[in-house]
């Protein structure tokens, strides 16, 4: 033992037994690596803070929306708002997948991965999976807070809420690939966060997230009605309120899939460049 | 013939309209160290990137450990270890976690990965810091962890891209010793460096790159013989006659660099035994010597001479 551990010899272990590994193992190992970051709860707390503040503010400030003539009768504003918060928070969190990848590109972890016998798609898939787990945690905390503090309890019941949560996760996952592609090509955290803000913020407000589209002024209504986020929010709301309309649900799922696929192609090509 | 572990033929790589590598060929036999010398931007890192399958070459062919870069990149990646110019360690993980992660990606079972990680932490003097986050490591420790990571899979060929840049002298020497042990065990190493001392100590053969082209190749001794010149510098005492000394040296067939008689004379010599000829020539005319120095050519001379001619051309 003493003689073999002193030198990095090629003969002290069955080297050739390590003949690479399957993509499933690669993705599992790499996702596990990222999950360790969750042991430091500061990141999670920071990322939950903003949506929590938004939830508090919007549920109080926009409360009067529920009294406007266009608003559905007998509906609590929190039950109307929360499914939208799930979708918008989930979409905004997609940016974090890009941030994680950009960090890996900067600190050299990606440089190492490029020289290993692994598929770079595993690296990206692990990032998007991890992001989904984190997003799931974040949205679950938000749901608990909304239920306990603001009396969230929509007609769809637990199942409806879980379906809305799942939908928000799929949408966030699809968008995560856009940010992975951005990170792979732009490789600059500030620029990426800027794009994320500029793209997401107007989309969020010019939608059915906080008010019914009928109550928006004409030009804004036009934007809101072609805004893909409106469809995603309507789908989530339908599920939570126990009145699902399936075409926006499938629309949101298919759109997310297409966005993910396109994002994946660009991310894969970008991430291989040193 | 010894087995070639790195073989590159007419490799060319272009970035836009910048030719990063132009017709680069090199061969590295098993168990030897190839030193790749060149200034910043000479193409060293690009060549390492091409040979480690990170960048595709425009044209030419190359194989590493017997596997072609373009047809069997995964086999190449399984047989190499790469330590880049900047330590590629995950600072959020501990040293041990870094090693286990890469071992698992190479195909080790969790048990094998843990065992191999412990061995390497011990070997690289990182056992005490093994369970600390890599972000708390010093530069030298990060480099050692990086190198340990490269050696996890028992690579047949190890690429070290400026491995000691920015290290303190002690860390540098300990890294050299690790490289020497690796080579003793049959590993083939390609090392890029800006330090002549490093190439002189470690490299069995040296390739000098300048502006993407190979400007010289050979052993350190060959390069020095080609370019550098051994000289003898003598200083005569005040009583000696410089003119007679110069004359006597010329009679012996030596060609002192001095045109006119001077107390300080510089005489290029071929073999080391020619130093005796210098002494005898001076003795013949009773010239008294107060100082005599033999200057061996250094790789610095070689490097400067080569890159100077290149830029002049």
XYZ file of C-alpha atoms in Angstrom:
587
model
C 0.000 0.000 0.000
C 2.732 2.448 0.950
C 4.607 2.042 -2.263
C 1.582 2.172 -4.530
C 0.026 5.301 -3.040
C 3.235 7.266 -3.255
C 3.191 7.520 -6.980
C 0.481 8.246 -9.492
C 1.189 5.085 -11.385
C -0.925 3.770 -14.162
C -0.790 0.302 -12.709
C -2.017 0.839 -9.163
C -5.679 0.497 -10.064
C -7.709 -1.089 -12.857
C -7.588 2.017 -14.998
C -9.149 0.572 -18.072
C -12.157 -0.521 -16.068
C -13.374 3.080 -16.170
C -14.604 3.058 -19.713
C -16.859 6.085 -19.500
C -20.455 5.994 -18.406
C -24.033 6.238 -19.687
C -25.814 9.548 -20.196
C -28.245 8.658 -17.410
C -25.355 8.333 -14.947
C -23.774 11.502 -16.308
C -26.990 13.466 -15.792
C -27.555 11.961 -12.330
C -24.025 12.713 -11.164
C -24.064 16.243 -12.581
C -27.516 17.037 -11.170
C -26.329 15.751 -7.795
C -23.383 18.120 -8.030
C -25.683 21.110 -8.472
C -28.072 19.928 -5.763
C -25.289 20.306 -3.233
C -25.637 24.031 -3.720
C -29.091 23.781 -2.126
C -27.481 22.768 1.143
C -26.570 26.377 1.430
C -30.104 27.752 1.981
C -29.067 31.349 1.352
C -29.509 31.000 -2.419
C -33.000 29.587 -2.036
C -34.008 32.228 0.487
C -32.746 34.983 -1.797
C -34.585 33.648 -4.803
C -37.811 33.190 -2.842
C -37.737 36.675 -1.359
C -38.702 38.575 -4.490
C -41.756 36.471 -5.412
C -42.834 36.500 -1.778
C -42.744 40.292 -1.698
C -44.602 40.415 -5.016
C -47.224 38.035 -3.728
C -47.729 40.161 -0.617
C -47.860 43.455 -2.479
C -50.039 42.367 -5.364
C -52.499 40.466 -3.212
C -53.043 43.593 -1.133
C -52.586 46.424 -3.649
C -54.663 44.910 -6.447
C -57.342 43.569 -4.116
C -59.813 46.126 -5.412
C -59.520 44.567 -8.868
C -61.916 41.908 -7.580
C -64.592 44.599 -7.206
C -64.364 45.844 -10.782
C -67.290 44.932 -13.058
C -65.140 42.801 -15.416
C -63.940 40.530 -12.642
C -65.663 37.140 -12.233
C -68.230 37.144 -9.418
C -67.651 35.132 -6.236
C -63.896 34.789 -6.859
C -61.313 35.730 -4.237
C -58.533 37.845 -5.701
C -55.833 35.615 -4.155
C -57.290 32.586 -5.945
C -57.160 34.561 -9.180
C -53.663 35.897 -8.542
C -51.800 32.868 -7.219
C -51.903 30.672 -10.364
C -50.457 33.642 -12.277
C -47.741 34.116 -9.660
C -46.808 30.457 -10.128
C -46.323 30.935 -13.860
C -44.503 34.279 -13.698
C -42.228 33.179 -10.862
C -41.508 29.909 -12.622
C -40.639 31.791 -15.816
C -38.401 34.272 -14.053
C -36.600 31.467 -12.254
C -35.659 30.026 -15.657
C -32.968 32.667 -15.747
C -31.171 30.930 -12.892
C -30.361 27.946 -15.075
C -28.501 30.326 -17.365
C -26.751 31.979 -14.439
C -25.541 28.576 -13.215
C -24.198 27.666 -16.643
C -22.522 31.043 -17.104
C -20.778 30.542 -13.763
C -19.560 27.118 -14.821
C -18.242 28.589 -18.050
C -16.392 31.237 -16.104
C -14.884 29.116 -13.325
C -13.523 26.453 -15.672
C -15.838 23.591 -14.712
C -17.053 23.481 -18.313
C -13.477 23.508 -19.596
C -12.902 20.343 -17.588
C -16.122 18.706 -18.799
C -15.167 19.309 -22.443
C -12.095 17.114 -22.033
C -13.988 14.263 -20.354
C -15.628 11.417 -22.238
C -19.120 12.757 -21.541
C -21.854 14.210 -23.686
C -22.157 17.977 -23.253
C -25.923 17.538 -23.535
C -25.746 15.784 -20.149
C -24.231 18.909 -18.646
C -27.074 21.032 -20.022
C -29.787 18.543 -19.109
C -28.438 18.358 -15.557
C -28.584 22.139 -15.320
C -32.187 22.276 -16.518
C -33.183 19.408 -14.204
C -31.594 21.031 -11.200
C -33.299 24.278 -12.062
C -36.633 22.447 -12.157
C -36.032 20.975 -8.701
C -35.132 24.348 -7.284
C -38.100 25.938 -9.005
C -40.347 23.231 -7.544
C -39.076 23.977 -4.048
C -39.490 27.691 -4.510
C -43.030 27.437 -5.878
C -44.024 24.990 -3.126
C -42.879 27.445 -0.471
C -44.852 30.188 -2.213
C -47.960 27.989 -2.297
C -47.688 27.206 1.398
C -47.222 30.890 2.213
C -50.201 31.868 0.057
C -52.403 29.228 1.674
C -51.434 29.982 5.259
C -51.071 33.770 5.095
C -53.492 34.908 2.425
C -56.150 32.214 2.467
C -55.412 30.775 -0.966
C -57.874 27.917 -1.536
C -59.163 27.696 -5.089
C -62.089 25.579 -6.264
C -59.792 23.109 -8.015
C -58.583 21.788 -4.676
C -55.213 20.202 -4.003
C -55.198 18.334 -7.300
C -55.970 21.440 -9.279
C -53.234 23.384 -7.513
C -50.719 20.597 -8.069
C -51.625 20.509 -11.764
C -51.087 24.279 -11.954
C -47.748 23.840 -10.193
C -46.692 21.119 -12.629
C -47.657 23.294 -15.573
C -45.647 26.221 -14.177
C -42.652 23.904 -13.781
C -42.860 22.710 -17.391
C -43.103 26.288 -18.641
C -40.132 27.295 -16.485
C -38.192 24.286 -17.751
C -38.844 25.203 -21.378
C -37.730 28.787 -20.824
C -34.667 27.568 -18.919
C -33.331 26.240 -22.231
C -33.571 29.716 -23.736
C -31.401 31.001 -20.913
C -29.014 28.055 -21.227
C -28.574 28.945 -24.899
C -28.110 32.609 -24.005
C -25.550 31.728 -21.349
C -23.652 29.493 -23.765
C -23.318 32.271 -26.317
C -23.374 35.505 -24.331
C -21.393 34.201 -21.326
C -21.930 37.395 -19.412
C -24.052 37.396 -16.295
C -24.954 41.086 -16.399
C -26.037 41.021 -20.030
C -28.046 37.868 -19.432
C -29.843 39.222 -16.392
C -30.585 42.384 -18.327
C -32.134 40.427 -21.183
C -34.111 38.418 -18.643
C -35.488 41.547 -16.995
C -36.240 43.409 -20.201
C -37.995 40.412 -21.730
C -39.910 39.189 -18.726
C -41.111 42.336 -17.011
C -43.333 43.816 -19.752
C -44.592 40.353 -20.647
C -45.619 39.859 -17.040
C -47.667 43.045 -16.784
C -49.072 43.072 -20.305
C -50.913 39.858 -19.577
C -53.832 38.479 -17.649
C -51.607 37.943 -14.591
C -53.002 40.664 -12.333
C -56.150 41.950 -14.036
C -58.563 40.551 -16.601
C -57.564 41.530 -20.115
C -61.000 43.167 -20.621
C -60.081 45.837 -18.133
C -56.886 46.834 -19.937
C -56.807 49.820 -22.305
C -57.208 48.881 -25.978
C -53.603 48.776 -27.183
C -52.445 46.937 -24.091
C -55.259 44.455 -24.446
C -54.059 43.638 -27.964
C -50.584 42.936 -26.615
C -51.935 40.968 -23.672
C -54.054 38.812 -25.939
C -51.146 37.790 -28.160
C -48.785 37.423 -25.186
C -47.932 33.726 -24.783
C -47.741 34.295 -21.038
C -51.466 35.125 -21.022
C -52.236 31.672 -22.371
C -49.938 30.013 -19.877
C -51.534 31.962 -17.022
C -55.073 31.217 -18.215
C -54.152 27.538 -18.410
C -52.701 27.530 -14.901
C -55.685 29.489 -13.566
C -58.147 27.112 -15.181
C -56.454 24.133 -13.554
C -56.314 25.742 -10.116
C -59.898 26.979 -10.230
C -61.153 23.561 -11.207
C -62.356 24.752 -14.582
C -59.582 23.659 -16.918
C -59.747 24.632 -20.535
C -57.527 22.136 -22.221
C -56.426 23.923 -25.341
C -54.317 26.527 -23.482
C -52.915 23.739 -21.297
C -51.768 21.725 -24.289
C -50.745 24.900 -26.054
C -48.487 25.808 -23.125
C -47.025 22.307 -22.930
C -46.315 22.089 -26.659
C -44.871 25.617 -26.793
C -42.578 24.818 -23.868
C -41.412 21.660 -25.606
C -40.647 23.505 -28.828
C -38.823 26.302 -26.977
C -36.799 23.701 -25.061
C -35.854 21.854 -28.262
C -34.735 24.996 -30.097
C -32.910 26.253 -27.001
C -31.188 22.882 -26.607
C -29.818 22.961 -30.162
C -28.291 26.404 -29.681
C -27.099 25.705 -26.145
C -25.384 22.488 -27.270
C -23.573 24.225 -30.105
C -22.546 27.180 -27.961
C -21.355 25.320 -24.927
C -18.739 23.301 -26.822
C -16.773 26.371 -27.805
C -13.902 27.014 -25.409
C 10.511 2.159 -32.956
C 8.955 3.453 -29.794
C 5.244 3.913 -29.765
C 4.071 7.445 -30.588
C 1.503 8.750 -28.125
C 0.898 12.091 -29.789
C 1.161 12.454 -33.515
C 0.109 15.590 -35.338
C 0.544 16.145 -39.056
C 0.081 19.466 -40.812
C -2.487 20.720 -38.335
C -4.029 24.025 -39.300
C -6.480 26.109 -37.304
C -7.941 29.451 -38.295
C -10.033 31.858 -36.239
C -11.711 34.193 -38.709
C -8.750 35.506 -40.689
C -6.209 34.840 -37.963
C -4.105 31.755 -38.558
C -3.701 30.297 -35.070
C -1.881 27.143 -36.161
C -0.160 26.812 -39.496
C 1.043 23.409 -40.649
C 2.026 22.192 -37.202
C 3.466 18.695 -36.958
C 4.848 16.992 -33.916
C 5.498 13.509 -32.586
C 5.810 12.522 -28.966
C 7.077 9.023 -28.103
C 5.603 7.141 -25.162
C 6.942 8.029 -21.740
C 8.559 11.298 -22.769
C 7.877 14.960 -22.143
C 7.342 17.326 -25.039
C 7.872 20.951 -24.107
C 5.927 23.448 -26.179
C 7.596 26.838 -25.976
C 6.223 30.087 -27.238
C 5.221 33.576 -26.217
C 1.641 34.596 -25.478
C -0.495 34.108 -28.561
C 1.989 31.787 -30.253
C -0.671 29.071 -30.510
C 0.268 26.848 -27.589
C -3.165 26.737 -26.000
C -4.871 26.375 -29.365
C -2.708 23.347 -30.120
C -3.585 21.852 -26.723
C -7.273 22.535 -27.399
C -7.047 20.792 -30.758
C -5.148 17.799 -29.377
C -7.619 17.416 -26.490
C -10.634 17.434 -28.888
C -11.945 20.729 -27.547
C -11.443 22.487 -30.888
C -11.666 20.891 -34.329
C -8.713 21.454 -36.650
C -9.296 23.036 -40.055
C -7.103 20.514 -41.798
C -4.371 18.024 -41.084
C -4.702 14.977 -38.921
C -3.699 14.054 -35.414
C -3.948 11.109 -33.070
C -3.499 10.783 -29.340
C -2.791 7.440 -27.656
C -3.346 5.778 -31.002
C -6.843 7.190 -31.505
C -7.709 9.608 -34.258
C -9.037 12.927 -32.957
C -11.875 13.214 -35.428
C -13.024 9.608 -35.704
C -12.632 8.540 -32.061
C -12.821 11.658 -29.876
C -14.402 9.798 -26.953
C -11.552 7.276 -26.885
C -9.100 10.145 -26.902
C -10.937 11.811 -24.017
C -10.824 8.574 -22.033
C -7.061 8.327 -22.349
C -6.025 11.905 -21.591
C -5.800 14.199 -18.599
C -5.843 17.951 -19.103
C -4.763 20.716 -16.790
C -5.547 24.064 -18.314
C -4.014 27.451 -17.847
C -6.665 28.382 -15.315
C -7.488 25.935 -12.567
C -10.771 24.264 -13.494
C -12.051 23.290 -10.092
C -15.574 23.754 -8.816
C -15.106 26.165 -5.931
C -18.475 25.339 -4.395
C -17.348 21.744 -3.863
C -14.670 20.440 -1.532
C -11.453 19.039 -2.946
C -12.712 15.534 -2.332
C -16.078 16.213 -3.977
C -14.314 17.655 -7.018
C -12.319 14.478 -7.465
C -15.248 12.149 -6.846
C -17.390 14.058 -9.351
C -14.901 13.681 -12.186
C -14.090 10.052 -11.286
C -17.810 9.229 -11.486
C -18.064 10.955 -14.864
C -15.138 8.855 -16.061
C -17.138 5.764 -15.154
C -15.910 4.844 -11.671
C -18.360 3.354 -9.199
C -19.028 5.485 -6.090
C -16.693 3.224 -4.062
C -13.888 3.328 -6.628
C -14.276 7.082 -6.937
C -13.968 7.605 -3.170
C -10.933 5.358 -2.941
C -9.127 6.961 -5.862
C -9.950 10.446 -4.553
C -8.419 9.616 -1.152
C -5.277 8.236 -2.810
C -4.770 11.337 -4.904
C -5.525 13.751 -2.057
C -2.818 11.988 -0.078
C -0.409 12.024 -2.992
C -0.911 15.711 -3.737
C -0.601 16.776 -0.127
C -4.220 17.861 0.065
C -5.491 15.353 2.616
C -5.780 17.969 5.379
C -7.790 20.290 3.170
C -9.783 17.531 1.501
C -13.104 18.430 3.067
C -12.789 22.175 2.777
C -14.427 24.048 -0.074
C -12.031 24.624 -2.945
C -12.783 28.344 -2.743
C -10.641 28.435 0.415
C -7.616 26.899 -1.341
C -4.474 28.842 -2.223
C -3.401 29.141 -5.853
C -0.879 26.317 -5.469
C -3.461 24.053 -3.833
C -5.980 24.706 -6.609
C -3.331 23.839 -9.195
C -2.506 20.606 -7.388
C -6.187 19.719 -7.134
C -6.569 20.507 -10.813
C -3.641 18.260 -11.705
C -4.916 15.512 -9.399
C -8.269 15.715 -11.200
C -6.490 15.277 -14.524
C -4.800 12.116 -13.281
C -7.942 10.429 -11.921
C -8.479 8.153 -14.882
C -4.847 6.996 -15.078
C -4.380 8.864 -18.353
C -1.790 7.654 -20.832
C -1.221 11.187 -22.061
C -1.296 14.281 -19.871
C -1.572 17.807 -21.246
C -0.312 20.575 -18.998
C -0.987 24.069 -20.277
C 1.338 26.450 -18.435
C 0.962 24.459 -15.232
C 3.241 26.594 -13.101
C 2.293 30.075 -14.285
C 1.640 32.192 -11.214
C 2.963 29.651 -8.730
C 5.533 30.365 -6.064
C 8.951 28.668 -6.479
C 8.256 25.930 -3.915
C 4.942 24.946 -5.501
C 6.622 25.038 -8.890
C 9.334 22.617 -7.874
C 6.860 20.253 -6.230
C 4.806 20.256 -9.431
C 7.928 19.457 -11.448
C 8.607 16.502 -9.196
C 5.111 15.189 -9.742
C 5.568 15.453 -13.515
C 8.898 13.628 -13.293
C 7.316 10.781 -11.335
C 4.511 10.527 -13.853
C 6.980 10.179 -16.678
C 8.977 7.585 -14.758
C 5.801 5.540 -14.685
C 5.409 5.676 -18.442
C 2.985 8.554 -18.832
C 3.486 10.808 -21.821
C 3.333 14.533 -21.131
C 2.843 17.532 -23.367
C 3.720 20.669 -21.471
C 3.363 24.241 -22.627
C 5.438 26.847 -20.894
C 6.951 30.269 -21.158
C 9.707 29.322 -18.761
C 12.900 28.064 -20.386
C 14.057 26.676 -17.067
C 10.961 24.501 -16.901
C 11.407 23.186 -20.439
C 15.101 22.589 -19.812
C 14.419 20.569 -16.695
C 11.406 18.537 -17.782
C 11.278 18.247 -21.539
C 12.922 15.431 -23.488
C 12.239 17.318 -26.648
C 11.123 20.832 -27.341
C 9.015 22.421 -30.033
C 9.165 26.169 -30.374
C 6.014 27.835 -31.677
C 5.916 31.352 -32.996
C 2.854 32.928 -34.585
C 1.259 29.519 -35.032
C 4.214 27.869 -36.778
C 6.884 25.502 -35.572
C 10.137 27.454 -35.790
C 12.391 24.859 -34.191
C 12.236 21.368 -32.764
C 14.716 19.066 -31.088
C 16.222 18.309 -27.711
C 17.280 21.170 -25.513
C 20.927 20.343 -26.291
C 20.310 20.294 -30.041
C 18.511 23.615 -29.978
C 21.289 25.178 -27.956
C 23.909 23.798 -30.318
C 21.978 25.099 -33.318
C 21.392 28.556 -32.110
C 23.234 29.345 -28.973
C 26.985 29.453 -28.815
C 29.338 28.512 -26.024
C 31.751 31.372 -25.389
C 34.780 31.938 -23.227
C 35.148 35.378 -21.704
C 38.637 36.304 -20.503
C 39.858 39.393 -18.761
C 43.572 40.024 -18.959
C 45.601 41.692 -16.222
C 47.012 45.170 -16.810
C 50.535 43.836 -17.450
C 49.474 41.555 -20.283
C 49.612 42.550 -23.939
C 46.123 42.295 -25.439
C 47.429 42.543 -29.008
C 49.748 39.561 -28.568
C 46.998 37.576 -26.889
C 44.579 38.281 -29.752
C 47.204 37.318 -32.303
C 48.027 34.085 -30.470
C 44.341 33.126 -30.258
C 43.911 33.670 -34.000
C 46.980 31.527 -34.684
C 45.297 28.649 -32.840
C 42.384 28.904 -35.245
C 40.055 30.594 -32.793
C 37.960 33.544 -33.875
C 37.646 36.034 -31.041
C 34.701 38.374 -31.361
C 36.930 41.363 -30.628
C 38.136 43.224 -33.688
C 40.677 45.288 -31.782
C 42.965 44.271 -28.898
C 41.149 44.723 -25.588
C 41.634 43.480 -22.071
C 38.258 41.770 -22.151
C 38.108 39.149 -24.891
C 35.192 36.988 -25.943
C 35.988 33.808 -27.826
C 33.340 31.500 -29.274
C 34.296 27.852 -28.848
C 32.839 24.632 -30.159
C 33.520 21.722 -27.850
C 34.223 22.148 -24.133
C 37.802 20.977 -24.746
C 38.391 24.138 -26.785
C 38.559 25.998 -23.497
C 41.974 24.384 -23.003
C 43.054 25.715 -26.405
C 42.184 29.226 -25.285
C 44.218 28.820 -22.125
C 47.208 27.469 -24.058
C 47.078 30.274 -26.632
C 47.160 32.842 -23.853
C 49.916 30.919 -22.055
C 52.056 30.942 -25.234
C 52.358 34.728 -25.075
C 52.547 34.857 -21.269
C 49.266 36.721 -21.043
C 48.044 36.708 -17.466
C 44.385 36.091 -16.913
C 42.512 37.738 -14.054
C 39.156 36.221 -14.922
C 37.893 33.433 -17.165
C 34.247 32.434 -17.636
C 32.605 29.862 -19.860
C 29.118 30.857 -20.977
C 26.879 27.951 -21.877
C 24.026 28.828 -24.246
C 20.646 28.833 -22.517
C 17.242 28.098 -23.909
C 16.564 31.780 -23.431
C 19.233 32.494 -26.047
C 17.693 29.908 -28.320
C 14.236 31.257 -27.844
C 15.211 34.872 -28.315
C 17.267 34.065 -31.387
C 14.440 32.065 -32.962
C 11.662 34.500 -32.285
C 13.822 37.441 -33.313
C 14.602 35.985 -36.722
C 10.934 35.132 -37.138
C 9.769 38.669 -36.455
C 12.568 40.096 -38.608
C 11.409 37.917 -41.480
